[in-house]
CSV table of N, CA and C in Angstrom, one decimal:
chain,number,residue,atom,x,y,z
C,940,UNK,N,110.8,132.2,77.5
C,940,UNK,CA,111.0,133.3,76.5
C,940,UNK,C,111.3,132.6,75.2
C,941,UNK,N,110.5,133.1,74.2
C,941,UNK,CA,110.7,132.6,72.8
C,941,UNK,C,112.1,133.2,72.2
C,942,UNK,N,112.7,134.3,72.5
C,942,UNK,CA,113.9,134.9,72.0
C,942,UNK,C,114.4,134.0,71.1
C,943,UNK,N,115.1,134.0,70.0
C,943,UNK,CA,115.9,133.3,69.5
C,943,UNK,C,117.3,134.0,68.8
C,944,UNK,N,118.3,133.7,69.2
C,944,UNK,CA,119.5,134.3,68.8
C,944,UNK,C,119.9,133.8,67.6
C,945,UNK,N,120.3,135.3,67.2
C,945,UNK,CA,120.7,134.9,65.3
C,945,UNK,C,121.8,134.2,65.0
C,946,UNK,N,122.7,133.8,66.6
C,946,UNK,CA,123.9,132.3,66.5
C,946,UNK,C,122.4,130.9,66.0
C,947,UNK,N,121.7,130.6,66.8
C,947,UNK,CA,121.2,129.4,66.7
C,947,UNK,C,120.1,129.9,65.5
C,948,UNK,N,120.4,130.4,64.6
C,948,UNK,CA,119.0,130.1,63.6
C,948,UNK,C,119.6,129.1,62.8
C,949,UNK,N,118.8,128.7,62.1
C,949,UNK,CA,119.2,127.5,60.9
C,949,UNK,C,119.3,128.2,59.6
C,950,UNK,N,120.5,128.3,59.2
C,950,UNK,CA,120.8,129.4,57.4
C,950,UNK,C,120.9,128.2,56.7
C,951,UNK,N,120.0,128.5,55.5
C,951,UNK,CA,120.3,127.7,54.1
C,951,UNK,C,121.5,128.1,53.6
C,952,UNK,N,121.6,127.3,52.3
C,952,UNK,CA,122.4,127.3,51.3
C,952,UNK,C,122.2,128.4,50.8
C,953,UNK,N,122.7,129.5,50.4
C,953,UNK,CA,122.3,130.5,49.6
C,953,UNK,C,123.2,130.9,48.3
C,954,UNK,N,123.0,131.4,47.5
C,954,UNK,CA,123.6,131.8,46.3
C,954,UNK,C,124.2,133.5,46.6
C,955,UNK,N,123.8,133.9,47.6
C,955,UNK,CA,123.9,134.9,48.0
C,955,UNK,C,125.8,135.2,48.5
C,956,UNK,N,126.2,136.6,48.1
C,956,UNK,CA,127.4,136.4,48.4
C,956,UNK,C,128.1,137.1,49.5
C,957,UNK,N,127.1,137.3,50.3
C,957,UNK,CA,127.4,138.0,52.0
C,957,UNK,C,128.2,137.2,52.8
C,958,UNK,N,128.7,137.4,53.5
C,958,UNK,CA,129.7,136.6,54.0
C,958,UNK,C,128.4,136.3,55.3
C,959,UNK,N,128.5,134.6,55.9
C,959,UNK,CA,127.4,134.5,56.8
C,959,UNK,C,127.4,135.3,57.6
C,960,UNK,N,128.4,136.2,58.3
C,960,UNK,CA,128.5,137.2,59.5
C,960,UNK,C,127.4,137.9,59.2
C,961,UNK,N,127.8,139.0,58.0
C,961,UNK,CA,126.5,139.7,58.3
C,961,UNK,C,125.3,139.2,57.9
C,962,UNK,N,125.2,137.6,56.8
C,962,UNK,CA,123.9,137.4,57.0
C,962,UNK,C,122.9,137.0,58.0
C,963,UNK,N,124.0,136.9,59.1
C,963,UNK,CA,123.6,136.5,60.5
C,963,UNK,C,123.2,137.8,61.1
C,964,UNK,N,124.1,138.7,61.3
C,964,UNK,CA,123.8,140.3,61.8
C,964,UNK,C,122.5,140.6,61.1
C,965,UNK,N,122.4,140.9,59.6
C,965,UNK,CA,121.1,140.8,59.1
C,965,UNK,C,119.9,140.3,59.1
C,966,UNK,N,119.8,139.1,59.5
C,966,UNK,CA,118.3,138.2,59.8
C,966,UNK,C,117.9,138.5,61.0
C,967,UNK,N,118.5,138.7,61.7
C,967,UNK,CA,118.4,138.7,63.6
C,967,UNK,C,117.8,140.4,63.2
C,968,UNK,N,118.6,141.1,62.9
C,968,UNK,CA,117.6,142.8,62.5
C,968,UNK,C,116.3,142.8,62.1
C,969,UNK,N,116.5,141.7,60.8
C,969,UNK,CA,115.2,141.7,60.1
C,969,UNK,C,114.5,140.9,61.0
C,970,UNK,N,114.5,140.0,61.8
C,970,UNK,CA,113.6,139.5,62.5
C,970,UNK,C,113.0,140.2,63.7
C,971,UNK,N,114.2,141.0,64.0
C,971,UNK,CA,113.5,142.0,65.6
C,971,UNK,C,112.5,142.9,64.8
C,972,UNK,N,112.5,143.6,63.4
C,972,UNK,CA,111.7,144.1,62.8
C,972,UNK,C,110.4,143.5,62.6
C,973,UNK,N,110.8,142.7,62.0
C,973,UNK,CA,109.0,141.6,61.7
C,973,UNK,C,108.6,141.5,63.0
C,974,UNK,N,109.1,141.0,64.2
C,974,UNK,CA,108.3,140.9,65.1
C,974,UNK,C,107.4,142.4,65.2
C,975,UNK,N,108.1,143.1,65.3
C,975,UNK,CA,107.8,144.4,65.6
C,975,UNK,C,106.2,145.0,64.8
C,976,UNK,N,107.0,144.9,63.2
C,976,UNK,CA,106.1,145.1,62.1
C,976,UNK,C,104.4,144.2,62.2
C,977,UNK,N,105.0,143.3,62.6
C,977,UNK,CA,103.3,142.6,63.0
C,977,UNK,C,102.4,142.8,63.7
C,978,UNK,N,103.7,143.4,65.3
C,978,UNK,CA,102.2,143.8,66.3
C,978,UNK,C,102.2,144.8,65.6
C,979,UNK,N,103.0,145.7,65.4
C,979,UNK,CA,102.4,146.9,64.7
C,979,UNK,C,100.8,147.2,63.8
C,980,UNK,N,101.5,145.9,63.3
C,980,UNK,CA,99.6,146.1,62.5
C,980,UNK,C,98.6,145.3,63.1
C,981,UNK,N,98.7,144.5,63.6
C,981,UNK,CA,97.8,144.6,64.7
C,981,UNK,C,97.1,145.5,65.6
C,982,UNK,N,98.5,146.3,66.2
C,982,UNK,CA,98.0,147.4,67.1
C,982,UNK,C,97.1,148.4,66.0
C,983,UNK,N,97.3,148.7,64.8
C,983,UNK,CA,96.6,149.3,63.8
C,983,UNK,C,95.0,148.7,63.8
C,984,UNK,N,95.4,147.5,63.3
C,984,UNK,CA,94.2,146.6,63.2
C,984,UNK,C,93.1,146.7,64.1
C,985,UNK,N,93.1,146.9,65.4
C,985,UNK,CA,92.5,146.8,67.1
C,985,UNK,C,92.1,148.2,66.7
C,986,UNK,N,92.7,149.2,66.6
C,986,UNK,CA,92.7,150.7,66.7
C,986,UNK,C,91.7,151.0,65.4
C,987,UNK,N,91.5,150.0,64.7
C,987,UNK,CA,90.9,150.1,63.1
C,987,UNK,C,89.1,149.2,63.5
C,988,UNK,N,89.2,148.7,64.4
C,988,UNK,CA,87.9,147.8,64.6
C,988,UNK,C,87.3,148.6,65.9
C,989,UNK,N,88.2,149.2,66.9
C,989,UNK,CA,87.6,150.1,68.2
C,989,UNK,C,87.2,151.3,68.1
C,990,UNK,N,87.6,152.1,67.2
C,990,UNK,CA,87.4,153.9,67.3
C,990,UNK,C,86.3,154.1,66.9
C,991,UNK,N,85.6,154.8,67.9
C,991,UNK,CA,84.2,155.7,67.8
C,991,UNK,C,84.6,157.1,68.1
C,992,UNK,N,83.7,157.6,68.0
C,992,UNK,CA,83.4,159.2,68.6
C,992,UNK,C,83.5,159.9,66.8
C,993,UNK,N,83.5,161.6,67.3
C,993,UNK,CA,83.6,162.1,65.7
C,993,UNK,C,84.8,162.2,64.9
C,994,UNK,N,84.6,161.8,64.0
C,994,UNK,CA,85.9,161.6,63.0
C,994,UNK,C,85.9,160.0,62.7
C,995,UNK,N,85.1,159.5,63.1
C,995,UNK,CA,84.8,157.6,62.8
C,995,UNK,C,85.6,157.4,61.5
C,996,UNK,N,84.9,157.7,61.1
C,996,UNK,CA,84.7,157.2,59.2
C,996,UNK,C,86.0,157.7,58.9
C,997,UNK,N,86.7,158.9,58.9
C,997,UNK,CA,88.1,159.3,58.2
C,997,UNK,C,89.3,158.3,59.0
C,998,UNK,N,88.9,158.2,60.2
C,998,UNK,CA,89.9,157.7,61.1
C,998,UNK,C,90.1,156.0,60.8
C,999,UNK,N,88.9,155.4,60.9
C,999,UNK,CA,88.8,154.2,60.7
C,999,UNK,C,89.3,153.7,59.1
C,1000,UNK,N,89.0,154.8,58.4
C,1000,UNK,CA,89.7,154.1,56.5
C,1000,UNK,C,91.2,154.5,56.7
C,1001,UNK,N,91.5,155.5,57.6
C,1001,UNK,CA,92.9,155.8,57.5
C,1001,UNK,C,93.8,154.6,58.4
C,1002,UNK,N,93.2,154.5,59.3
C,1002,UNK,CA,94.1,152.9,59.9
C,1002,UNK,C,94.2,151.9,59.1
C,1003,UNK,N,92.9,151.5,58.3
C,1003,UNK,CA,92.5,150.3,57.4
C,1003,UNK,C,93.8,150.5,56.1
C,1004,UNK,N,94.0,152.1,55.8
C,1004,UNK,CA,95.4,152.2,54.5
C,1004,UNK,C,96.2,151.7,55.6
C,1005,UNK,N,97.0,152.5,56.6
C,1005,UNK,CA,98.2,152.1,57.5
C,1005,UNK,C,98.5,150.8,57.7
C,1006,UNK,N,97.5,150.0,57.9
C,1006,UNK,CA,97.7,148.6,58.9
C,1006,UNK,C,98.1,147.7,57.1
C,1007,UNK,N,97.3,148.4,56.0
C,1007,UNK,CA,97.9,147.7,54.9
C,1007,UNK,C,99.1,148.2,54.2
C,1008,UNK,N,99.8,149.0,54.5
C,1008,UNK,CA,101.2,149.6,54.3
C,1008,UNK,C,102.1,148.4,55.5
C,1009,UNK,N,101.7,148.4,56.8
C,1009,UNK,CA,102.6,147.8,57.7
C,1009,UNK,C,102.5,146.4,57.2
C,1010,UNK,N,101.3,146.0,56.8
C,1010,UNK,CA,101.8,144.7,56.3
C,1010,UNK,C,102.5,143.9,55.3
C,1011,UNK,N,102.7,144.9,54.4
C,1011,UNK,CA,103.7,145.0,53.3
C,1011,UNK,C,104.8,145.3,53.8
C,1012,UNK,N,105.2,145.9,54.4
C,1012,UNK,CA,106.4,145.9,55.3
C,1012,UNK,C,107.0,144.3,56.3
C,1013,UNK,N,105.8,143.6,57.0
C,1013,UNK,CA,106.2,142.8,57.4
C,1013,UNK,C,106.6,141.9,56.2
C,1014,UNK,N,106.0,141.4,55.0
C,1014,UNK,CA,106.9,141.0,53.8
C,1014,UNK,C,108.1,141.1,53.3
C,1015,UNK,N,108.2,142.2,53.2
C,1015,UNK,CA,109.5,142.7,52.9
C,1015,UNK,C,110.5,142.5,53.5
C,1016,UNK,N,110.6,142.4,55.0
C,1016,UNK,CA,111.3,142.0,56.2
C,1016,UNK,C,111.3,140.8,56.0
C,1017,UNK,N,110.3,139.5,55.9
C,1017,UNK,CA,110.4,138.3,56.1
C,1017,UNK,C,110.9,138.1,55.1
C,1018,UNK,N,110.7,138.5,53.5
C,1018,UNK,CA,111.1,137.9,52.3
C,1018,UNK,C,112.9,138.3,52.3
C,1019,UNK,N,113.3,139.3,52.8
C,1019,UNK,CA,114.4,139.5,53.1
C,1019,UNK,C,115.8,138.7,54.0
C,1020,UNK,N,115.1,138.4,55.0
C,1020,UNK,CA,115.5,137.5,55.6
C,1020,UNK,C,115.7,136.4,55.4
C,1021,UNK,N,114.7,135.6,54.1
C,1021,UNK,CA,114.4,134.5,53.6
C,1021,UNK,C,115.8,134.8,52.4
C,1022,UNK,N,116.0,136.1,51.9
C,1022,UNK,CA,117.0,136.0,51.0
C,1022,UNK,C,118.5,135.8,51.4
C,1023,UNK,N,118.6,136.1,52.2
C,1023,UNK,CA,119.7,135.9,53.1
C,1023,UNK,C,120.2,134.1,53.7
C,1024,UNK,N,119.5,133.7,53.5
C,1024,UNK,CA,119.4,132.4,53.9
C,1024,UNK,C,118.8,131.8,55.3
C,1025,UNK,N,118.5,132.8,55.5
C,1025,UNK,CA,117.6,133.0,57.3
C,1025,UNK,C,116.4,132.4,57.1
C,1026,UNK,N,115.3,132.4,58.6
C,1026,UNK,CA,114.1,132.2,58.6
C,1026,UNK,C,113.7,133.0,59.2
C,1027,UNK,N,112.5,133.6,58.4
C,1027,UNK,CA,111.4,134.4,58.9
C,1027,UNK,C,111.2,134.0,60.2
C,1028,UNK,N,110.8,134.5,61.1
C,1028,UNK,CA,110.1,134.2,62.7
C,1028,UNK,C,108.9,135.4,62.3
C,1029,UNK,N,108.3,134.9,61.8
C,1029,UNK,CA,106.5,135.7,62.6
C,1029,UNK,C,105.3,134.8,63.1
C,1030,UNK,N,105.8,133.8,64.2
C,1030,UNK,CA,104.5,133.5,64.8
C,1030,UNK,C,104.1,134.4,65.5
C,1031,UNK,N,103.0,134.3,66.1
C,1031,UNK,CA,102.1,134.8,67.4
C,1031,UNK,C,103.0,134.9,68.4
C,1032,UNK,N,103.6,133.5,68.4
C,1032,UNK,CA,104.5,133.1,69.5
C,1032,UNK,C,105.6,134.3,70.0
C,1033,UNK,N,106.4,134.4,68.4
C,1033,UNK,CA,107.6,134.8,68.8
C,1033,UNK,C,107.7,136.6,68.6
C,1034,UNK,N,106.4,136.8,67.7
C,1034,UNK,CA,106.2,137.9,68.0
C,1034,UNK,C,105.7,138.6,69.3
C,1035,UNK,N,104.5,138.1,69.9
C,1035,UNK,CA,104.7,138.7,71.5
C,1035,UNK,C,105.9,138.8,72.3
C,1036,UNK,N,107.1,137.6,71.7
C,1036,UNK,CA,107.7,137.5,72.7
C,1036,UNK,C,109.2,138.5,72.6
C,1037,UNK,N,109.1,139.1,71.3
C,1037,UNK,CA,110.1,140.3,70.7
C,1037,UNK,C,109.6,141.3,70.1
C,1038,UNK,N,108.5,141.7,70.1
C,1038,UNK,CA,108.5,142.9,69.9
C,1038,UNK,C,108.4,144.0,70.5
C,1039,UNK,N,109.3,145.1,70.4
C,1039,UNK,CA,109.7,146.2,71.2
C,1039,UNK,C,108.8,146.7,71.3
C,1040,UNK,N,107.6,147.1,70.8
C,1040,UNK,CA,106.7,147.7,70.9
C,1040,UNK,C,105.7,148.2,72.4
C,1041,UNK,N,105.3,148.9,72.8
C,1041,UNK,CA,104.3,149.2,73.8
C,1041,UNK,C,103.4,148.1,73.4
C,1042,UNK,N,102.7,147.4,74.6
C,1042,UNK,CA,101.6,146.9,74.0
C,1042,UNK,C,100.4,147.7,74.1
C,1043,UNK,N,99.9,147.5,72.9
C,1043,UNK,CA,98.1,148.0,72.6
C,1043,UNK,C,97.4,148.3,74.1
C,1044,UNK,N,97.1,149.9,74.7
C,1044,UNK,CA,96.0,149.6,75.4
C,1044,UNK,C,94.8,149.1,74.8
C,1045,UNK,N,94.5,148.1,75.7
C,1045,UNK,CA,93.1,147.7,75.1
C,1045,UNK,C,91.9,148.6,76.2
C,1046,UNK,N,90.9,148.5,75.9
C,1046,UNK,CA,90.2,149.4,76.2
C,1046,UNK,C,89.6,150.9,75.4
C,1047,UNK,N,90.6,151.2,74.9
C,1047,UNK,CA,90.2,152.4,74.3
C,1047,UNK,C,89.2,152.6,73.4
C,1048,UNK,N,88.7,154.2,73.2
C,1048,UNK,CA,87.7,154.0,72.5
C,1048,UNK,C,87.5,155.6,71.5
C,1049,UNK,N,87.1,156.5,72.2
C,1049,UNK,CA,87.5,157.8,71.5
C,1049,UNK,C,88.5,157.9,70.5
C,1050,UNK,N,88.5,158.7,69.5
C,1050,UNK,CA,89.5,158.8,68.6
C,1050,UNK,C,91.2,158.9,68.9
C,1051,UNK,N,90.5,160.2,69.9
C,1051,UNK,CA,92.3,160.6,70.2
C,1051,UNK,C,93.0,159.8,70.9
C,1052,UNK,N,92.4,158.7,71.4
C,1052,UNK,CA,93.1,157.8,72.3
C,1052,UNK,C,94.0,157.4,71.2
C,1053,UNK,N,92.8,156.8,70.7
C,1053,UNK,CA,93.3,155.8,69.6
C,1053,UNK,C,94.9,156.2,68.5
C,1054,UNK,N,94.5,157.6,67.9
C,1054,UNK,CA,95.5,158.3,67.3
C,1054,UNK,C,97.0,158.4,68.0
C,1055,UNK,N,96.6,158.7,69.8
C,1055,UNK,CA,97.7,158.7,70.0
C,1055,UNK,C,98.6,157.4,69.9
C,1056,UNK,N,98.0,156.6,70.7
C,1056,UNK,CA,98.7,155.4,70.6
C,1056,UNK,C,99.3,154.6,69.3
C,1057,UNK,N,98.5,154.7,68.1
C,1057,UNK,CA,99.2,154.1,66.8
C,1057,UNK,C,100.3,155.6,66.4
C,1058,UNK,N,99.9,156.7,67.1
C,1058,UNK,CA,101.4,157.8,66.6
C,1058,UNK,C,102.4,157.1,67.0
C,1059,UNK,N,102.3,156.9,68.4
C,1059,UNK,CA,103.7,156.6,69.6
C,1059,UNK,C,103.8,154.9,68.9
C,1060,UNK,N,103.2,154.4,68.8
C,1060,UNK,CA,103.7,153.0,68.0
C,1060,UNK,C,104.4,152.9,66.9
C,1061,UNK,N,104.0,153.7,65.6
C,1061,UNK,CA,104.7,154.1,64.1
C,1061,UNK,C,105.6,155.5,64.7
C,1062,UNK,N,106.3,156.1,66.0
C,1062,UNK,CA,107.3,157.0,66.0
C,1062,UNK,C,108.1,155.5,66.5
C,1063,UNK,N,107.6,154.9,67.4
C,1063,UNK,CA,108.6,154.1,67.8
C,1063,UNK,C,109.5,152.9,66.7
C,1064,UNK,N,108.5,152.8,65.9
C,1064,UNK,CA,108.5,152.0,64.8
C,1064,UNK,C,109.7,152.6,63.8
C,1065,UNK,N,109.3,154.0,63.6
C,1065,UNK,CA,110.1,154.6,62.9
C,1065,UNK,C,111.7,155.4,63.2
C,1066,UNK,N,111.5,155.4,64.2
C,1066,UNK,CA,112.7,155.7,65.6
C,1066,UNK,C,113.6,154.3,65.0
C,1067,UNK,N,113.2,153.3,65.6
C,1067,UNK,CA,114.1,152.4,65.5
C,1067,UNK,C,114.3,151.9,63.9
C,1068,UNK,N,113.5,151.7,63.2
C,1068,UNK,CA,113.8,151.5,61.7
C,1068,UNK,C,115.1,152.5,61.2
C,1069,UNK,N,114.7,153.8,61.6
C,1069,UNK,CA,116.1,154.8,61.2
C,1069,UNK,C,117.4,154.3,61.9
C,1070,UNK,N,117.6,153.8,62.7
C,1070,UNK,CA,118.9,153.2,63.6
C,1070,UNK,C,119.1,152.0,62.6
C,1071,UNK,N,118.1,151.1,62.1
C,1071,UNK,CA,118.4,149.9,62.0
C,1071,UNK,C,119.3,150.4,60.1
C,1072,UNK,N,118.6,151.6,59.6
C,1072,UNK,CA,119.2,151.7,58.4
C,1072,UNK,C,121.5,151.7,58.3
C,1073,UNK,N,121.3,152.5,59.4
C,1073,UNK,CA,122.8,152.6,60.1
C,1073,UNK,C,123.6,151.4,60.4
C,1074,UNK,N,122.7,150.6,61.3
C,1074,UNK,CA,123.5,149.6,61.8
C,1074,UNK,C,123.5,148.7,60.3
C,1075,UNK,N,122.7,148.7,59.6
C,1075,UNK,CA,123.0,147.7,58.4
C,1075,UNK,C,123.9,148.3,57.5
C,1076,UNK,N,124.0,149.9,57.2
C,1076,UNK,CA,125.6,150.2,56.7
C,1076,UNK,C,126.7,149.5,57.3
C,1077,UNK,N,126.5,150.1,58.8
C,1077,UNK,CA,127.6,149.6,59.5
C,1077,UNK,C,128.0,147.8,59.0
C,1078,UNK,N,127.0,147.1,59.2
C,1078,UNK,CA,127.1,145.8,58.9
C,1078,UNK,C,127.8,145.6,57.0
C,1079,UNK,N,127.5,146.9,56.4
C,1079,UNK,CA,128.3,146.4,55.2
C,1079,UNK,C,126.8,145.3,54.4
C,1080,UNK,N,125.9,145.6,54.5
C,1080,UNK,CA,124.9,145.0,53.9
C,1080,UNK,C,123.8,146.3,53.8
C,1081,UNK,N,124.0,146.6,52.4
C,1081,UNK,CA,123.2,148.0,51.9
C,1081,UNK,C,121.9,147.7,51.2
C,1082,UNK,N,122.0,146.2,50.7
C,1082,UNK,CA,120.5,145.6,50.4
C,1082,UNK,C,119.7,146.2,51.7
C,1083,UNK,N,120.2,145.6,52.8
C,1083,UNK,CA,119.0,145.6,54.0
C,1083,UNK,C,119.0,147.2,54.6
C,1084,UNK,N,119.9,147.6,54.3
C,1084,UNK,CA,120.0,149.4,54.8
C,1084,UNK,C,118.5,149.8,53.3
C,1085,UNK,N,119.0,149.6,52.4
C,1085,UNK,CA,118.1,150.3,51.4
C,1085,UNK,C,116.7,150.1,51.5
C,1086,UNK,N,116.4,147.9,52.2
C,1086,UNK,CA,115.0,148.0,52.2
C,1086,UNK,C,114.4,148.8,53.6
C,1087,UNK,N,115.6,148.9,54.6
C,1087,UNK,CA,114.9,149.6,56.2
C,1087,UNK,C,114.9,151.6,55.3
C,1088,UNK,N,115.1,151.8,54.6
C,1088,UNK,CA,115.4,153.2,54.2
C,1088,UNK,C,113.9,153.2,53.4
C,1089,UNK,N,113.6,152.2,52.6
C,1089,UNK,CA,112.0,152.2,51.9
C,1089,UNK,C,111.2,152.0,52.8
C,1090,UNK,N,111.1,151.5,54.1
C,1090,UNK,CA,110.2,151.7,55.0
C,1090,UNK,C,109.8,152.7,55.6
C,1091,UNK,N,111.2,153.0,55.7
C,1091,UNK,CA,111.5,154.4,56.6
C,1091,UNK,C,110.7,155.6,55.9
């Protein structure tokens, strides 16, 4: 398992004046997010290249905006964590191997399949992003509550 605990990541030097606790509570959030945020657009992306049936064309440009909103999100998460003194984790690797997400049926093909599945992906997505806005109050780090609140 690729897991990696936010004890063993390697923190820079930062100029930043968080005390390392929460910049440690912080990076480890922001990274269970990015992983998340990636398949997420992926699962967009899959759902953006497979949908047939009627409604093609509205359905397919509307994934193609979404999957480019979630990617900007995975940014904001990585660059975040990068501010903190942390490191981004978004390989392939460590994203399969943390992100919360359902994975993508593959197979699918009709619209509503499709629809449902990226709903139940971005509820899940958004489910847990609203928690994570909390736990980063809680943590006393309102930078990262504010950027999980702009996602949200």
């Amino acid at each position: 398992m690729v897991k990696t605990p936010a004890s063993s990541q390697h923190f820079l030097k930062t100029h930043n004046t968080l005390k390392e606790e929460i910049r440690l509570k912080s990076a480890a959030l922001l990274n269970t997010h990015l992983a998340a945020a990636i398949d997420l657009h992926a699962q967009v992306k899959q759902a953006h290249w497979n949908v047939r049936g009627a409604g093609f064309m509205a359905i397919h440009l509307l994934f193609d905006t979404v999957s480019g909103e979630v990617e900007e999100w995975s940014d904001m998460l990585a660059e975040r964590a990068g501010q903190l003194g942390g490191t981004a984790q978004g390989t392939v690797q460590v994203v399969a191997a943390n992100s919360f997400l359902v994975p993508y049926p593959l197979g699918l093909a009709p619209v509503k399949e499709h629809v449902f599945a990226i709903a139940s992906a971005l509820a899940a997505f958004g489910q847990s992003t609203r928690k994570a806005i909390d736990t980063s109050d809680d943590n006393k780090d309102m930078l990262t509550a504010d950027l999980f609140t702009e996602i949200s």
